[in-house]
PDB file of C-alpha atoms in Angstrom:
ATOM      1  CA  MET U   1     104.713  62.825 107.909  1.00 30.00           C
ATOM      2  CA  PRO U   2     102.188  65.246 109.621  1.00 30.00           C
ATOM      3  CA  ARG U   3     103.497  68.417 110.946  1.00 31.00           C
ATOM      4  CA  THR U   4     102.891  68.882 114.584  1.00 32.00           C
ATOM      5  CA  VAL U   5     103.195  72.283 116.424  1.00 35.00           C
ATOM      6  CA  GLU U   6     102.537  73.547 120.006  1.00 37.00           C
ATOM      7  CA  THR U   7      99.892  75.788 120.924  1.00 38.00           C
ATOM      8  CA  GLY U   8     100.524  79.137 121.866  1.00 41.00           C
ATOM      9  CA  SER U   9     102.020  80.240 125.180  1.00 43.00           C
ATOM     10  CA  ALA U  10      99.746  80.371 128.196  1.00 42.00           C
ATOM     11  CA  SER U  11     100.372  84.112 129.327  1.00 56.00           C
ATOM     12  CA  SER U  12      97.739  86.812 128.264  1.00 88.00           C
ATOM     13  CA  ALA U  13     100.941  88.440 126.388  1.00 94.00           C
ATOM     14  CA  VAL U  14     101.613  88.205 122.807  1.00 98.00           C
ATOM     15  CA  THR U  15     105.190  86.786 122.600  1.00 98.00           C
ATOM     16  CA  ALA U  16     107.983  86.124 119.885  1.00 98.00           C
ATOM     17  CA  ASP U  17     106.604  82.190 120.420  1.00 98.00           C
ATOM     18  CA  ASP U  18     103.482  83.437 119.255  1.00 98.00           C
ATOM     19  CA  VAL U  19     104.737  85.071 116.326  1.00 98.00           C
ATOM     20  CA  ASP U  20     106.885  81.982 115.458  1.00 98.00           C
ATOM     21  CA  LEU U  21     103.872  79.743 115.754  1.00 98.00           C
ATOM     22  CA  ALA U  22     101.603  81.868 113.585  1.00 98.00           C
ATOM     23  CA  VAL U  23     104.193  81.976 110.942  1.00 98.00           C
ATOM     24  CA  ARG U  24     105.051  78.288 111.101  1.00 98.00           C
ATOM     25  CA  LEU U  25     101.322  77.302 110.841  1.00 98.00           C
ATOM     26  CA  ALA U  26     100.855  79.521 107.746  1.00 98.00           C
ATOM     27  CA  VAL U  27     103.976  78.047 106.236  1.00 98.00           C
ATOM     28  CA  GLY U  28     102.785  74.778 106.849  1.00 97.00           C
ATOM     29  CA  ILE U  29      99.494  75.318 104.946  1.00 97.00           C
ATOM     30  CA  LEU U  30     101.186  77.333 102.038  1.00 98.00           C
ATOM     31  CA  ARG U  31     103.847  74.609 101.381  1.00 96.00           C
ATOM     32  CA  ASP U  32     100.903  72.258 100.440  1.00 93.00           C
ATOM     33  CA  ALA U  33      98.787  74.837  98.370  1.00 95.00           C
ATOM     34  CA  PRO U  34      97.613  73.925  94.894  1.00 93.00           C
ATOM     35  CA  SER U  35     100.459  75.985  92.704  1.00 91.00           C
ATOM     36  CA  GLU U  36      97.704  76.732  89.946  1.00 94.00           C
ATOM     37  CA  ARG U  37      95.697  78.870  92.538  1.00 96.00           C
ATOM     38  CA  TRP U  38      98.181  81.555  93.660  1.00 97.00           C
ATOM     39  CA  GLY U  39      96.979  83.871  90.907  1.00 96.00           C
ATOM     40  CA  GLY U  40      93.417  83.862  92.083  1.00 97.00           C
ATOM     41  CA  LYS U  41      91.656  86.686  94.178  1.00 97.00           C
ATOM     42  CA  ALA U  42      92.485  86.472  97.995  1.00 98.00           C
ATOM     43  CA  GLY U  43      89.169  86.505  99.743  1.00 95.00           C
ATOM     44  CA  SER U  44      87.438  89.734  99.488  1.00 94.00           C
ATOM     45  CA  LEU U  45      90.732  91.595  98.851  1.00 95.00           C
ATOM     46  CA  GLU U  46      91.692  93.141  95.428  1.00 94.00           C
ATOM     47  CA  TRP U  47      94.943  91.432  95.546  1.00 97.00           C
ATOM     48  CA  ASP U  48      95.780  87.743  94.321  1.00 97.00           C
ATOM     49  CA  CYS U  49      97.121  85.094  96.677  1.00 98.00           C
ATOM     50  CA  TRP U  50     100.795  85.852  95.605  1.00 98.00           C
ATOM     51  CA  GLU U  51     100.552  89.554  96.146  1.00 98.00           C
ATOM     52  CA  THR U  52      98.988  88.963  99.725  1.00 98.00           C
ATOM     53  CA  VAL U  53     101.452  86.765 101.098  1.00 98.00           C
ATOM     54  CA  GLU U  54     104.276  89.109  99.649  1.00 98.00           C
ATOM     55  CA  HIS U  55     102.300  91.972 101.425  1.00 98.00           C
ATOM     56  CA  LEU U  56     102.282  89.917 104.598  1.00 98.00           C
ATOM     57  CA  ALA U  57     105.972  89.091 104.419  1.00 98.00           C
ATOM     58  CA  ASN U  58     106.621  92.677 104.118  1.00 98.00           C
ATOM     59  CA  TYR U  59     104.711  93.839 107.005  1.00 98.00           C
ATOM     60  CA  LEU U  60     106.430  91.132 109.029  1.00 98.00           C
ATOM     61  CA  LEU U  61     109.603  92.704 108.119  1.00 98.00           C
ATOM     62  CA  TYR U  62     108.396  96.245 108.243  1.00 97.00           C
ATOM     63  CA  TYR U  63     107.425  95.640 112.238  1.00 98.00           C
ATOM     64  CA  ALA U  64     110.848  93.993 112.599  1.00 98.00           C
ATOM     65  CA  VAL U  65     113.069  97.005 111.154  1.00 98.00           C
ATOM     66  CA  GLN U  66     110.790  99.599 113.121  1.00 97.00           C
ATOM     67  CA  LEU U  67     112.665  97.851 116.223  1.00 97.00           C
ATOM     68  CA  GLY U  68     116.072  98.268 114.904  1.00 97.00           C
ATOM     69  CA  PRO U  69     117.601 101.597 115.402  1.00 97.00           C
ATOM     70  CA  GLN U  70     119.165 102.320 118.497  1.00 95.00           C
ATOM     71  CA  SER U  71     116.533 105.154 119.022  1.00 95.00           C
ATOM     72  CA  PRO U  72     113.467 104.194 116.997  1.00 96.00           C
ATOM     73  CA  PRO U  73     111.689 107.238 115.651  1.00 94.00           C
ATOM     74  CA  LEU U  74     108.254 107.855 117.402  1.00 96.00           C
ATOM     75  CA  ASP U  75     106.726 110.136 114.637  1.00 96.00           C
ATOM     76  CA  THR U  76     107.267 108.171 111.621  1.00 95.00           C
ATOM     77  CA  HIS U  77     108.382 105.037 110.202  1.00 95.00           C
ATOM     78  CA  VAL U  78     111.813 103.821 109.391  1.00 96.00           C
ATOM     79  CA  PRO U  79     111.955 105.146 105.825  1.00 95.00           C
ATOM     80  CA  PHE U  80     112.392 102.265 103.388  1.00 95.00           C
ATOM     81  CA  ALA U  81     110.976 103.221  99.915  1.00 95.00           C
ATOM     82  CA  LEU U  82     107.787 101.523  99.094  1.00 94.00           C
ATOM     83  CA  SER U  83     106.620 100.635  95.412  1.00 95.00           C
ATOM     84  CA  GLN U  84     104.081  98.819  93.552  1.00 94.00           C
ATOM     85  CA  LYS U  85     104.141  96.592  90.680  1.00 91.00           C
ATOM     86  CA  ARG U  86     100.720  97.558  89.489  1.00 91.00           C
ATOM     87  CA  PRO U  87      98.446 100.673  90.432  1.00 92.00           C
ATOM     88  CA  ASP U  88      96.099  98.513  92.585  1.00 92.00           C
ATOM     89  CA  ALA U  89      98.922  95.943  94.226  1.00 94.00           C
ATOM     90  CA  PRO U  90     100.033  96.348  97.738  1.00 96.00           C
ATOM     91  CA  MET U  91     102.755  98.815  98.601  1.00 95.00           C
ATOM     92  CA  VAL U  92     105.916  96.893  99.448  1.00 96.00           C
ATOM     93  CA  PHE U  93     109.575  97.015  99.838  1.00 95.00           C
ATOM     94  CA  VAL U  94     110.690  93.515  99.328  1.00 94.00           C
ATOM     95  CA  TYR U  95     109.589  91.280  96.423  1.00 96.00           C
ATOM     96  CA  ALA U  96     109.874  87.470  96.077  1.00 97.00           C
ATOM     97  CA  GLU U  97     111.493  86.235  92.860  1.00 97.00           C
ATOM     98  CA  ARG U  98     108.630  85.054  90.575  1.00 96.00           C
ATOM     99  CA  GLU U  99     110.986  82.472  88.913  1.00 96.00           C
ATOM    100  CA  ALA U 100     111.360  80.893  92.525  1.00 97.00           C
ATOM    101  CA  GLY U 101     107.570  79.924  92.321  1.00 97.00           C
ATOM    102  CA  PRO U 102     105.586  79.805  95.524  1.00 97.00           C
ATOM    103  CA  ALA U 103     108.100  77.631  97.360  1.00 97.00           C
ATOM    104  CA  GLY U 104     110.326  80.810  96.837  1.00 98.00           C
ATOM    105  CA  LEU U 105     107.668  83.140  98.069  1.00 98.00           C
ATOM    106  CA  VAL U 106     106.937  80.900 101.359  1.00 98.00           C
ATOM    107  CA  GLN U 107     110.732  80.920 101.994  1.00 98.00           C
ATOM    108  CA  VAL U 108     110.692  84.764 101.785  1.00 98.00           C
ATOM    109  CA  LEU U 109     107.568  84.757 104.283  1.00 98.00           C
ATOM    110  CA  GLU U 110     109.241  82.321 106.541  1.00 98.00           C
ATOM    111  CA  ALA U 111     112.516  84.479 106.561  1.00 98.00           C
ATOM    112  CA  CYS U 112     110.823  87.831 107.451  1.00 98.00           C
ATOM    113  CA  GLY U 113     108.802  86.260 110.151  1.00 98.00           C
ATOM    114  CA  ALA U 114     111.809  84.668 111.605  1.00 98.00           C
ATOM    115  CA  LEU U 115     113.356  88.315 111.587  1.00 98.00           C
ATOM    116  CA  LEU U 116     110.339  89.892 113.507  1.00 98.00           C
ATOM    117  CA  VAL U 117     110.577  86.884 115.955  1.00 98.00           C
ATOM    118  CA  ALA U 118     114.136  87.675 116.570  1.00 98.00           C
ATOM    119  CA  MET U 119     113.703  91.360 116.981  1.00 98.00           C
ATOM    120  CA  VAL U 120     110.547  90.784 119.457  1.00 98.00           C
ATOM    121  CA  ARG U 121     112.597  88.313 121.346  1.00 98.00           C
ATOM    122  CA  THR U 122     115.915  90.404 121.858  1.00 98.00           C
ATOM    123  CA  THR U 123     114.324  94.028 121.948  1.00 98.00           C
ATOM    124  CA  SER U 124     113.973  95.360 125.382  1.00 97.00           C
ATOM    125  CA  PRO U 125     110.270  95.758 126.617  1.00 97.00           C
ATOM    126  CA  GLN U 126     111.060  99.448 127.006  1.00 97.00           C
ATOM    127  CA  VAL U 127     111.860 100.192 123.578  1.00 97.00           C
ATOM    128  CA  ARG U 128     109.074 102.277 121.711  1.00 98.00           C
ATOM    129  CA  ALA U 129     108.665 102.685 118.040  1.00 98.00           C
ATOM    130  CA  HIS U 130     106.299 104.292 115.575  1.00 97.00           C
ATOM    131  CA  HIS U 131     103.216 102.577 114.140  1.00 96.00           C
ATOM    132  CA  ALA U 132     100.059 104.303 112.570  1.00 94.00           C
ATOM    133  CA  ALA U 133      97.884 102.352 115.193  1.00 94.00           C
ATOM    134  CA  GLY U 134      99.930 103.687 118.025  1.00 94.00           C
ATOM    135  CA  VAL U 135     103.459 104.034 119.188  1.00 97.00           C
ATOM    136  CA  SER U 136     104.039 100.550 120.342  1.00 97.00           C
ATOM    137  CA  ASP U 137     106.489  98.227 122.311  1.00 98.00           C
ATOM    138  CA  PRO U 138     107.920  95.026 121.047  1.00 98.00           C
ATOM    139  CA  GLU U 139     104.774  93.129 122.456  1.00 98.00           C
ATOM    140  CA  GLY U 140     102.825  95.428 120.178  1.00 98.00           C
ATOM    141  CA  PHE U 141     104.793  94.558 117.153  1.00 98.00           C
ATOM    142  CA  ALA U 142     104.535  90.911 118.076  1.00 98.00           C
ATOM    143  CA  ALA U 143     100.638  91.277 118.161  1.00 98.00           C
ATOM    144  CA  LEU U 144     100.291  93.134 115.050  1.00 98.00           C
ATOM    145  CA  GLY U 145     102.516  90.625 113.233  1.00 98.00           C
ATOM    146  CA  VAL U 146     100.182  87.863 114.543  1.00 98.00           C
ATOM    147  CA  GLN U 147      97.275  89.772 113.390  1.00 98.00           C
ATOM    148  CA  GLU U 148      98.336  90.090 109.893  1.00 98.00           C
ATOM    149  CA  THR U 149      99.547  86.655 109.644  1.00 98.00           C
ATOM    150  CA  LEU U 150      96.100  85.129 110.976  1.00 98.00           C
ATOM    151  CA  VAL U 151      93.782  87.555 109.146  1.00 98.00           C
ATOM    152  CA  HIS U 152      95.534  87.390 105.576  1.00 98.00           C
ATOM    153  CA  MET U 153      95.932  83.708 105.856  1.00 98.00           C
ATOM    154  CA  HIS U 154      92.073  83.658 106.178  1.00 98.00           C
ATOM    155  CA  ASP U 155      92.234  85.720 102.959  1.00 98.00           C
ATOM    156  CA  VAL U 156      94.798  83.548 101.205  1.00 98.00           C
ATOM    157  CA  ALA U 157      93.033  80.328 102.297  1.00 98.00           C
ATOM    158  CA  GLU U 158      90.037  81.439 100.961  1.00 97.00           C
ATOM    159  CA  GLY U 159      91.618  82.100  97.607  1.00 97.00           C
ATOM    160  CA  LEU U 160      93.715  79.020  97.470  1.00 97.00           C
ATOM    161  CA  GLY U 161      90.633  76.742  98.601  1.00 96.00           C
ATOM    162  CA  VAL U 162      92.482  75.493 101.599  1.00 96.00           C
ATOM    163  CA  ALA U 163      91.324  75.049 105.203  1.00 96.00           C
ATOM    164  CA  TRP U 164      92.756  78.020 107.960  1.00 98.00           C
ATOM    165  CA  THR U 165      91.475  77.915 111.637  1.00 98.00           C
ATOM    166  CA  PRO U 166      94.227  79.218 113.982  1.00 98.00           C
ATOM    167  CA  PRO U 167      94.507  78.348 117.690  1.00 98.00           C
ATOM    168  CA  SER U 168      91.720  79.995 119.894  1.00 97.00           C
ATOM    169  CA  ASP U 169      94.071  80.945 122.563  1.00 97.00           C
ATOM    170  CA  LEU U 170      96.247  82.724 120.060  1.00 98.00           C
ATOM    171  CA  CYS U 171      93.399  84.553 118.706  1.00 98.00           C
ATOM    172  CA  ALA U 172      92.299  85.577 122.163  1.00 97.00           C
ATOM    173  CA  ARG U 173      95.661  87.002 123.123  1.00 97.00           C
ATOM    174  CA  VAL U 174      95.668  89.311 119.697  1.00 98.00           C
ATOM    175  CA  LEU U 175      92.147  90.544 120.535  1.00 97.00           C
ATOM    176  CA  ALA U 176      93.074  91.354 124.123  1.00 96.00           C
ATOM    177  CA  ARG U 177      96.331  93.277 122.958  1.00 97.00           C
ATOM    178  CA  LEU U 178      94.773  95.116 119.670  1.00 98.00           C
ATOM    179  CA  PHE U 179      91.152  94.956 120.224  1.00 97.00           C
ATOM    180  CA  PRO U 180      90.429  95.355 124.079  1.00 95.00           C
ATOM    181  CA  ASP U 181      86.886  96.794 123.333  1.00 94.00           C
ATOM    182  CA  ALA U 182      86.020  93.750 120.943  1.00 96.00           C
ATOM    183  CA  PRO U 183      82.708  91.945 122.220  1.00 95.00           C
ATOM    184  CA  GLY U 184      83.395  88.736 124.409  1.00 93.00           C
ATOM    185  CA  GLY U 185      81.222  85.825 124.355  1.00 92.00           C
ATOM    186  CA  ALA U 186      81.944  84.329 121.007  1.00 94.00           C
ATOM    187  CA  ASP U 187      84.799  82.092 119.402  1.00 97.00           C
ATOM    188  CA  PRO U 188      87.980  84.404 119.503  1.00 97.00           C
ATOM    189  CA  TRP U 189      88.671  83.409 115.880  1.00 98.00           C
ATOM    190  CA  HIS U 190      85.264  84.540 114.649  1.00 97.00           C
ATOM    191  CA  THR U 191      85.565  87.791 116.778  1.00 98.00           C
ATOM    192  CA  LEU U 192      88.984  88.483 115.283  1.00 98.00           C
ATOM    193  CA  LEU U 193      87.461  88.150 111.743  1.00 98.00           C
ATOM    194  CA  TRP U 194      84.720  90.448 112.768  1.00 98.00           C
ATOM    195  CA  ALA U 195      87.190  93.001 114.244  1.00 98.00           C
ATOM    196  CA  THR U 196      89.075  93.291 111.341  1.00 98.00           C
ATOM    197  CA  GLY U 197      86.138  93.634 108.896  1.00 96.00           C
ATOM    198  CA  ARG U 198      85.968  89.988 107.227  1.00 96.00           C
ATOM    199  CA  ALA U 199      82.863  88.555 109.007  1.00 95.00           C
ATOM    200  CA  GLU U 200      79.638  89.234 111.033  1.00 94.00           C
ATOM    201  CA  LEU U 201      78.797  88.282 114.909  1.00 95.00           C
ATOM    202  CA  PRO U 202      75.330  87.470 116.211  1.00 93.00           C
ATOM    203  CA  GLY U 203      73.465  91.101 116.443  1.00 93.00           C
ATOM    204  CA  ARG U 204      76.824  92.869 114.830  1.00 95.00           C
ATOM    205  CA  PRO U 205      77.036  93.412 111.101  1.00 95.00           C
ATOM    206  CA  ARG U 206      80.230  93.112 109.161  1.00 94.00           C
ATOM    207  CA  LEU U 207      82.515  96.262 109.823  1.00 94.00           C
ATOM    208  CA  THR U 208      83.269  98.566 106.842  1.00 93.00           C
ATOM    209  CA  ALA U 209      85.841 100.554 108.786  1.00 94.00           C
ATOM    210  CA  TRP U 210      88.036  99.210 111.425  1.00 95.00           C
ATOM    211  CA  ARG U 211      91.479 100.062 113.425  1.00 94.00           C
ATOM    212  CA  SER U 212      93.847  98.015 115.785  1.00 96.00           C
ATOM    213  CA  ASP U 213      95.297  99.748 118.643  1.00 96.00           C
ATOM    214  CA  SER U 214      99.134  99.051 119.156  1.00 96.00           C
ATOM    215  CA  THR U 215      99.766 101.523 121.734  1.00 96.00           C
ATOM    216  CA  ALA U 216     101.970 100.455 124.536  1.00 95.00           C
ATOM    217  CA  ARG U 217      99.919  99.832 127.553  1.00 86.00           C
ATOM    218  CA  SER U 218     102.900 101.202 130.197  1.00 77.00           C
TER     219      SER U 218
END
């Protein structure tokens, strides 16, 4: 039976529902991915597809835990210890059991996404917490979570040989929140790929360095 999902919320704000949608779309694609391709390189990254999804799950969990303390730190992150399995692998603090296979990895991604959804949904909009891209509010962490999901799924989809095109309205909300100076007039998904150093736009070469801005707007 084909999976059906609703499009993102109509508001310009990035919400917990947007995080939920992005993760559900990703999980729907990854569940059907060819099992033999998980060890292949993820797009232009130096990580393989497994490592990239593991990295994505960690980032979703990382964003959730920044909002967890009663008084979140504003000058540094909540100090979970990070580690690597090899020198060029992503830094993570949660690993998926290899014995559980891709299905287990996808469950880890889904669970970490659900935790971010819950934290964004239940945390006061007035709360602020540290992020390297700017001290953020829950909406900012939601936008970062959606950005990571959409963009890293682009990387993973290339490596797995599957199609990945997220909803334009979802991409537009992420651009408005994290990349307010991004050029207009082009497809929001292509613009988001450009803003994160993964594509060219007409008259604009591919970026070699980029930075999102998660700073709370008020």
